[in-house]
PDB file of C-alpha atoms in Angstrom:
ATOM      1  CA  MET A 516     -61.485 -31.513  24.630  1.00  0.00           C
ATOM      2  CA  THR A 517     -58.608 -33.192  26.597  1.00  0.00           C
ATOM      3  CA  SER A 518     -56.424 -30.897  28.751  1.00  0.00           C
ATOM      4  CA  VAL A 519     -52.245 -31.599  28.779  1.00  0.00           C
ATOM      5  CA  THR A 520     -50.548 -31.394  31.939  1.00  0.00           C
ATOM      6  CA  PRO A 521     -46.896 -29.409  31.535  1.00  0.00           C
ATOM      7  CA  ASP A 522     -43.951 -32.028  32.120  1.00  0.00           C
ATOM      8  CA  PRO A 523     -41.769 -29.840  34.645  1.00  0.00           C
ATOM      9  CA  LYS A 524     -38.612 -31.839  33.445  1.00  0.00           C
ATOM     10  CA  ARG A 525     -39.067 -31.297  29.929  1.00  0.00           C
ATOM     11  CA  ASN A 526     -39.820 -27.645  30.464  1.00  0.00           C
ATOM     12  CA  ARG A 527     -36.791 -27.255  32.656  1.00  0.00           C
ATOM     13  CA  LYS A 528     -34.652 -29.014  29.760  1.00  0.00           C
ATOM     14  CA  VAL A 529     -36.156 -26.615  27.205  1.00  0.00           C
ATOM     15  CA  GLY A 530     -35.378 -23.711  29.418  1.00  0.00           C
ATOM     16  CA  LEU A 531     -31.760 -24.880  30.081  1.00  0.00           C
ATOM     17  CA  MET A 532     -31.305 -25.434  26.263  1.00  0.00           C
ATOM     18  CA  ALA A 533     -32.518 -22.093  25.421  1.00  0.00           C
ATOM     19  CA  GLY A 534     -30.449 -20.207  27.957  1.00  0.00           C
ATOM     20  CA  GLY A 535     -27.582 -22.164  26.965  1.00  0.00           C
ATOM     21  CA  LEU A 536     -28.001 -20.948  23.338  1.00  0.00           C
ATOM     22  CA  ALA A 537     -28.616 -17.443  24.394  1.00  0.00           C
ATOM     23  CA  LEU A 538     -25.373 -17.552  26.268  1.00  0.00           C
ATOM     24  CA  ALA A 539     -23.458 -19.287  23.190  1.00  0.00           C
ATOM     25  CA  MET A 540     -24.938 -16.296  21.033  1.00  0.00           C
ATOM     26  CA  LEU A 541     -23.572 -13.772  23.673  1.00  0.00           C
ATOM     27  CA  GLY A 542     -20.300 -15.424  23.485  1.00  0.00           C
ATOM     28  CA  LEU A 543     -20.028 -15.301  20.053  1.00  0.00           C
ATOM     29  CA  GLY A 544     -20.726 -11.867  19.796  1.00  0.00           C
ATOM     30  CA  TRP A 545     -18.160 -10.875  22.189  1.00  0.00           C
ATOM     31  CA  ALA A 546     -15.990 -12.850  20.618  1.00  0.00           C
ATOM     32  CA  SER A 547     -16.395 -11.926  16.748  1.00  0.00           C
ATOM     33  CA  VAL A 548     -14.543  -8.529  16.901  1.00  0.00           C
ATOM     34  CA  PRO A 549     -11.477 -10.487  18.185  1.00  0.00           C
ATOM     35  CA  LEU A 550     -11.716 -13.475  15.950  1.00  0.00           C
ATOM     36  CA  TYR A 551     -12.494 -11.321  12.671  1.00  0.00           C
ATOM     37  CA  ARG A 552      -9.156  -9.266  13.285  1.00  0.00           C
ATOM     38  CA  MET A 553      -7.245 -12.534  13.926  1.00  0.00           C
ATOM     39  CA  PHE A 554      -8.542 -13.709  10.738  1.00  0.00           C
ATOM     40  CA  CYS A 555      -7.714 -10.415   8.942  1.00  0.00           C
ATOM     41  CA  GLN A 556      -4.226 -10.277  10.093  1.00  0.00           C
ATOM     42  CA  VAL A 557      -3.631 -14.093   8.880  1.00  0.00           C
ATOM     43  CA  THR A 558      -5.088 -13.540   5.768  1.00  0.00           C
ATOM     44  CA  GLY A 559      -4.744  -9.983   4.977  1.00  0.00           C
ATOM     45  CA  PHE A 560      -8.183  -9.785   4.169  1.00  0.00           C
ATOM     46  CA  GLY A 561      -9.396  -6.161   3.341  1.00  0.00           C
ATOM     47  CA  GLY A 562      -6.058  -4.636   3.067  1.00  0.00           C
ATOM     48  CA  THR A 563      -5.030  -5.712   6.680  1.00  0.00           C
ATOM     49  CA  THR A 564      -1.085  -5.740   6.989  1.00  0.00           C
ATOM     50  CA  GLN A 565       0.634  -8.233   8.880  1.00  0.00           C
ATOM     51  CA  ARG A 566       3.018  -7.742  12.089  1.00  0.00           C
ATOM     52  CA  ILE A 567       6.297  -9.144  12.834  1.00  0.00           C
ATOM     53  CA  THR A 568       9.119  -8.734  15.217  1.00  0.00           C
ATOM     54  CA  GLU A 569      12.700  -7.384  14.198  1.00  0.00           C
ATOM     55  CA  GLU A 570      14.213 -10.665  14.547  1.00  0.00           C
ATOM     56  CA  GLN A 571      11.578 -12.018  12.106  1.00  0.00           C
ATOM     57  CA  ALA A 572      12.251  -9.172   9.632  1.00  0.00           C
ATOM     58  CA  SER A 573      16.115  -9.740   9.771  1.00  0.00           C
ATOM     59  CA  ALA A 574      15.462 -13.502   8.171  1.00  0.00           C
ATOM     60  CA  VAL A 575      13.699 -11.852   5.080  1.00  0.00           C
ATOM     61  CA  SER A 576      15.621 -11.882   1.811  1.00  0.00           C
ATOM     62  CA  VAL A 577      15.869  -8.372  -0.172  1.00  0.00           C
ATOM     63  CA  SER A 578      15.059  -8.455  -3.913  1.00  0.00           C
ATOM     64  CA  ALA A 579      16.343  -6.200  -6.494  1.00  0.00           C
ATOM     65  CA  ARG A 580      12.690  -5.570  -7.797  1.00  0.00           C
ATOM     66  CA  THR A 581      11.266  -2.221  -6.427  1.00  0.00           C
ATOM     67  CA  MET A 582       7.821  -0.889  -5.184  1.00  0.00           C
ATOM     68  CA  SER A 583       6.307   2.562  -4.715  1.00  0.00           C
ATOM     69  CA  VAL A 584       4.468   3.092  -1.395  1.00  0.00           C
ATOM     70  CA  ARG A 585       2.367   5.988  -0.723  1.00  0.00           C
ATOM     71  CA  PHE A 586       1.143   7.161   2.335  1.00  0.00           C
ATOM     72  CA  ASP A 587      -1.850   8.966   3.707  1.00  0.00           C
ATOM     73  CA  GLY A 588      -3.151  10.542   6.528  1.00  0.00           C
ATOM     74  CA  ASN A 589      -6.574  11.574   7.931  1.00  0.00           C
ATOM     75  CA  VAL A 590      -8.063  12.522  11.256  1.00  0.00           C
ATOM     76  CA  ASP A 591     -11.819  11.617  11.952  1.00  0.00           C
ATOM     77  CA  ARG A 592     -14.249  14.513  11.841  1.00  0.00           C
ATOM     78  CA  GLY A 593     -14.018  17.094  14.749  1.00  0.00           C
ATOM     79  CA  MET A 594     -10.801  15.698  15.968  1.00  0.00           C
ATOM     80  CA  PRO A 595      -8.638  18.773  16.607  1.00  0.00           C
ATOM     81  CA  TRP A 596      -5.473  17.142  15.245  1.00  0.00           C
ATOM     82  CA  ARG A 597      -3.257  17.942  12.025  1.00  0.00           C
ATOM     83  CA  PHE A 598      -1.764  14.570  10.758  1.00  0.00           C
ATOM     84  CA  GLY A 599      -0.192  13.277   7.888  1.00  0.00           C
ATOM     85  CA  PRO A 600       3.087  11.828   6.360  1.00  0.00           C
ATOM     86  CA  GLU A 601       6.225  13.836   5.796  1.00  0.00           C
ATOM     87  CA  GLN A 602       7.012  12.038   2.506  1.00  0.00           C
ATOM     88  CA  ILE A 603       3.950  11.071   0.126  1.00  0.00           C
ATOM     89  CA  THR A 604       5.613   8.142  -1.793  1.00  0.00           C
ATOM     90  CA  GLN A 605       8.700   5.736  -1.341  1.00  0.00           C
ATOM     91  CA  THR A 606      10.357   3.521  -3.809  1.00  0.00           C
ATOM     92  CA  VAL A 607      11.637   0.348  -1.831  1.00  0.00           C
ATOM     93  CA  ARG A 608      13.181  -2.828  -2.568  1.00  0.00           C
ATOM     94  CA  LEU A 609      11.169  -5.745  -1.709  1.00  0.00           C
ATOM     95  CA  GLY A 610      12.175  -7.317   1.418  1.00  0.00           C
ATOM     96  CA  ALA A 611      14.144  -4.132   2.551  1.00  0.00           C
ATOM     97  CA  ARG A 612      13.350  -2.642   5.904  1.00  0.00           C
ATOM     98  CA  THR A 613      12.227   0.744   5.349  1.00  0.00           C
ATOM     99  CA  MET A 614      10.819   3.982   7.726  1.00  0.00           C
ATOM    100  CA  ALA A 615       8.217   6.216   6.871  1.00  0.00           C
ATOM    101  CA  VAL A 616       7.266   8.998   9.174  1.00  0.00           C
ATOM    102  CA  TYR A 617       4.069  10.747  10.027  1.00  0.00           C
ATOM    103  CA  SER A 618       3.617  13.832  11.827  1.00  0.00           C
ATOM    104  CA  ALA A 619       0.702  15.125  14.227  1.00  0.00           C
ATOM    105  CA  LYS A 620       0.085  18.307  16.068  1.00  0.00           C
ATOM    106  CA  ASN A 621      -2.724  18.873  18.689  1.00  0.00           C
ATOM    107  CA  THR A 622      -4.530  21.960  17.315  1.00  0.00           C
ATOM    108  CA  SER A 623      -6.676  22.256  20.705  1.00  0.00           C
ATOM    109  CA  ASP A 624      -6.088  23.862  24.138  1.00  0.00           C
ATOM    110  CA  LYS A 625      -6.726  20.376  25.813  1.00  0.00           C
ATOM    111  CA  PRO A 626      -4.917  17.198  25.704  1.00  0.00           C
ATOM    112  CA  VAL A 627      -6.222  14.920  23.225  1.00  0.00           C
ATOM    113  CA  VAL A 628      -5.713  11.020  23.115  1.00  0.00           C
ATOM    114  CA  GLY A 629      -5.966   9.343  19.805  1.00  0.00           C
ATOM    115  CA  ARG A 630      -5.612   5.980  18.087  1.00  0.00           C
ATOM    116  CA  ALA A 631      -5.071   5.159  14.452  1.00  0.00           C
ATOM    117  CA  SER A 632      -6.760   2.481  12.254  1.00  0.00           C
ATOM    118  CA  PHE A 633      -5.119   1.546   9.187  1.00  0.00           C
ATOM    119  CA  ASN A 634      -5.411  -0.022   5.834  1.00  0.00           C
ATOM    120  CA  VAL A 635      -3.398  -1.136   2.681  1.00  0.00           C
ATOM    121  CA  SER A 636      -5.023  -1.071  -0.809  1.00  0.00           C
ATOM    122  CA  PRO A 637      -5.001  -2.865  -2.945  1.00  0.00           C
ATOM    123  CA  ASP A 638      -6.369  -5.635  -0.692  1.00  0.00           C
ATOM    124  CA  GLU A 639      -4.519  -7.984  -2.649  1.00  0.00           C
ATOM    125  CA  ALA A 640      -1.176  -6.279  -1.117  1.00  0.00           C
ATOM    126  CA  GLY A 641      -2.280  -6.434   2.652  1.00  0.00           C
ATOM    127  CA  LYS A 642      -0.910  -9.855   3.461  1.00  0.00           C
ATOM    128  CA  TYR A 643       2.630  -8.751   1.831  1.00  0.00           C
ATOM    129  CA  PHE A 644       2.681  -5.313   3.653  1.00  0.00           C
ATOM    130  CA  THR A 645       4.167  -6.115   6.822  1.00  0.00           C
ATOM    131  CA  LYS A 646       5.058  -3.854   9.715  1.00  0.00           C
ATOM    132  CA  ILE A 647       7.506  -4.112  12.152  1.00  0.00           C
ATOM    133  CA  GLU A 648       7.115  -1.169  14.357  1.00  0.00           C
ATOM    134  CA  CYS A 649       4.149   1.286  14.362  1.00  0.00           C
ATOM    135  CA  PHE A 650       2.609   3.961  16.046  1.00  0.00           C
ATOM    136  CA  CYS A 651      -0.823   2.365  15.384  1.00  0.00           C
ATOM    137  CA  PHE A 652      -0.572  -0.248  17.752  1.00  0.00           C
ATOM    138  CA  THR A 653      -0.646   2.096  20.709  1.00  0.00           C
ATOM    139  CA  GLU A 654      -2.577   5.324  21.689  1.00  0.00           C
ATOM    140  CA  GLN A 655      -1.122   8.485  21.397  1.00  0.00           C
ATOM    141  CA  LYS A 656      -1.662  11.241  23.929  1.00  0.00           C
ATOM    142  CA  LEU A 657      -0.846  15.007  22.528  1.00  0.00           C
ATOM    143  CA  GLU A 658      -0.767  17.883  24.951  1.00  0.00           C
ATOM    144  CA  PRO A 659      -2.075  20.915  23.784  1.00  0.00           C
ATOM    145  CA  GLY A 660      -0.027  22.367  20.319  1.00  0.00           C
ATOM    146  CA  GLN A 661       2.229  19.604  20.909  1.00  0.00           C
ATOM    147  CA  ASP A 662       3.687  18.303  17.758  1.00  0.00           C
ATOM    148  CA  ILE A 663       5.318  14.849  17.378  1.00  0.00           C
ATOM    149  CA  ARG A 664       6.749  12.506  14.966  1.00  0.00           C
ATOM    150  CA  MET A 665       5.812   9.112  14.649  1.00  0.00           C
ATOM    151  CA  PRO A 666       7.662   6.493  12.371  1.00  0.00           C
ATOM    152  CA  VAL A 667       6.518   3.276  10.853  1.00  0.00           C
ATOM    153  CA  THR A 668       8.939   0.443  10.132  1.00  0.00           C
ATOM    154  CA  TYR A 669       8.082  -1.757   7.278  1.00  0.00           C
ATOM    155  CA  TYR A 670       8.678  -4.092   4.475  1.00  0.00           C
ATOM    156  CA  VAL A 671       6.858  -5.382   1.149  1.00  0.00           C
ATOM    157  CA  ASP A 672       7.375  -9.343   1.346  1.00  0.00           C
ATOM    158  CA  PRO A 673       9.085 -10.727  -2.006  1.00  0.00           C
ATOM    159  CA  ASP A 674       6.597 -13.163  -1.988  1.00  0.00           C
ATOM    160  CA  ILE A 675       3.868 -10.663  -3.641  1.00  0.00           C
ATOM    161  CA  LEU A 676       5.902 -11.784  -6.799  1.00  0.00           C
ATOM    162  CA  LYS A 677       4.513 -15.258  -6.360  1.00  0.00           C
ATOM    163  CA  ASP A 678       0.906 -14.324  -5.826  1.00  0.00           C
ATOM    164  CA  PRO A 679      -0.809 -14.230  -9.160  1.00  0.00           C
ATOM    165  CA  GLU A 680      -3.182 -11.648  -8.224  1.00  0.00           C
ATOM    166  CA  ALA A 681      -0.822  -9.447  -6.606  1.00  0.00           C
ATOM    167  CA  LYS A 682       2.421  -9.773  -8.489  1.00  0.00           C
ATOM    168  CA  ALA A 683       1.059  -7.046 -11.163  1.00  0.00           C
ATOM    169  CA  ILE A 684       0.662  -4.446  -8.573  1.00  0.00           C
ATOM    170  CA  GLN A 685       2.868  -1.403  -9.108  1.00  0.00           C
ATOM    171  CA  GLN A 686       1.883   0.864  -5.964  1.00  0.00           C
ATOM    172  CA  ILE A 687       0.776   0.270  -2.518  1.00  0.00           C
ATOM    173  CA  THR A 688      -0.890   2.668  -0.351  1.00  0.00           C
ATOM    174  CA  LEU A 689      -0.850   2.747   3.437  1.00  0.00           C
ATOM    175  CA  SER A 690      -3.357   4.824   4.745  1.00  0.00           C
ATOM    176  CA  TYR A 691      -3.967   5.965   8.497  1.00  0.00           C
ATOM    177  CA  THR A 692      -7.079   7.620   9.874  1.00  0.00           C
ATOM    178  CA  PHE A 693      -6.502   8.994  13.500  1.00  0.00           C
ATOM    179  CA  HIS A 694      -9.902   8.655  15.873  1.00  0.00           C
ATOM    180  CA  GLU A 695     -10.011  10.480  19.000  1.00  0.00           C
ATOM    181  CA  ASP A 696     -10.504   8.376  22.114  1.00  0.00           C
ATOM    182  CA  ARG A 697     -12.370  10.111  24.437  1.00  0.00           C
ATOM    183  CA  ALA A 698     -12.794   7.421  27.179  1.00  0.00           C
ATOM    184  CA  THR A 699      -9.325   7.180  27.646  1.00  0.00           C
ATOM    185  CA  ALA A 700      -8.766  11.121  27.513  1.00  0.00           C
ATOM    186  CA  ALA A 701     -11.396  11.108  30.479  1.00  0.00           C
ATOM    187  CA  LYS A 702      -9.311   8.939  32.716  1.00  0.00           C
TER     188      LYS A 702
END
């Protein structure tokens, strides 16, 4: 039997390649959430809404066609808030800026910080539902017993009528769920 002498240069090269691959995988894992979020915002995938500024919204033309928008509000299990829309549905003209208002109340005896996640259904409508201003972009801190009103300014893009998969949609549902942010509250 012949013995093989290890080649230090080759071992170092393999070690560097394995380390580089491990670092690349770690970097991809770290970047996957923001990359996925960016993908969803661009494509409307999974009911993710679009977001624009007031200035961009003013350039959108308003259609005579209307759409029903339904609002839903929930809190994560164990979160001591009451949260929901002040109005369940609105009929809006496509392209017209509209405001919906949600209200929240902290029912506990301590400050609670929350952050809202949102979704639009049906999924095909996500890329046409555009938020101009929304409480979901920032965390919300409510003191014990505090009641607040939270507006959402939005419009439904008239281009929904050009999409063969979305043009037959009669109603869009905007749903929010508030989650307690215990890490921020502890600071």
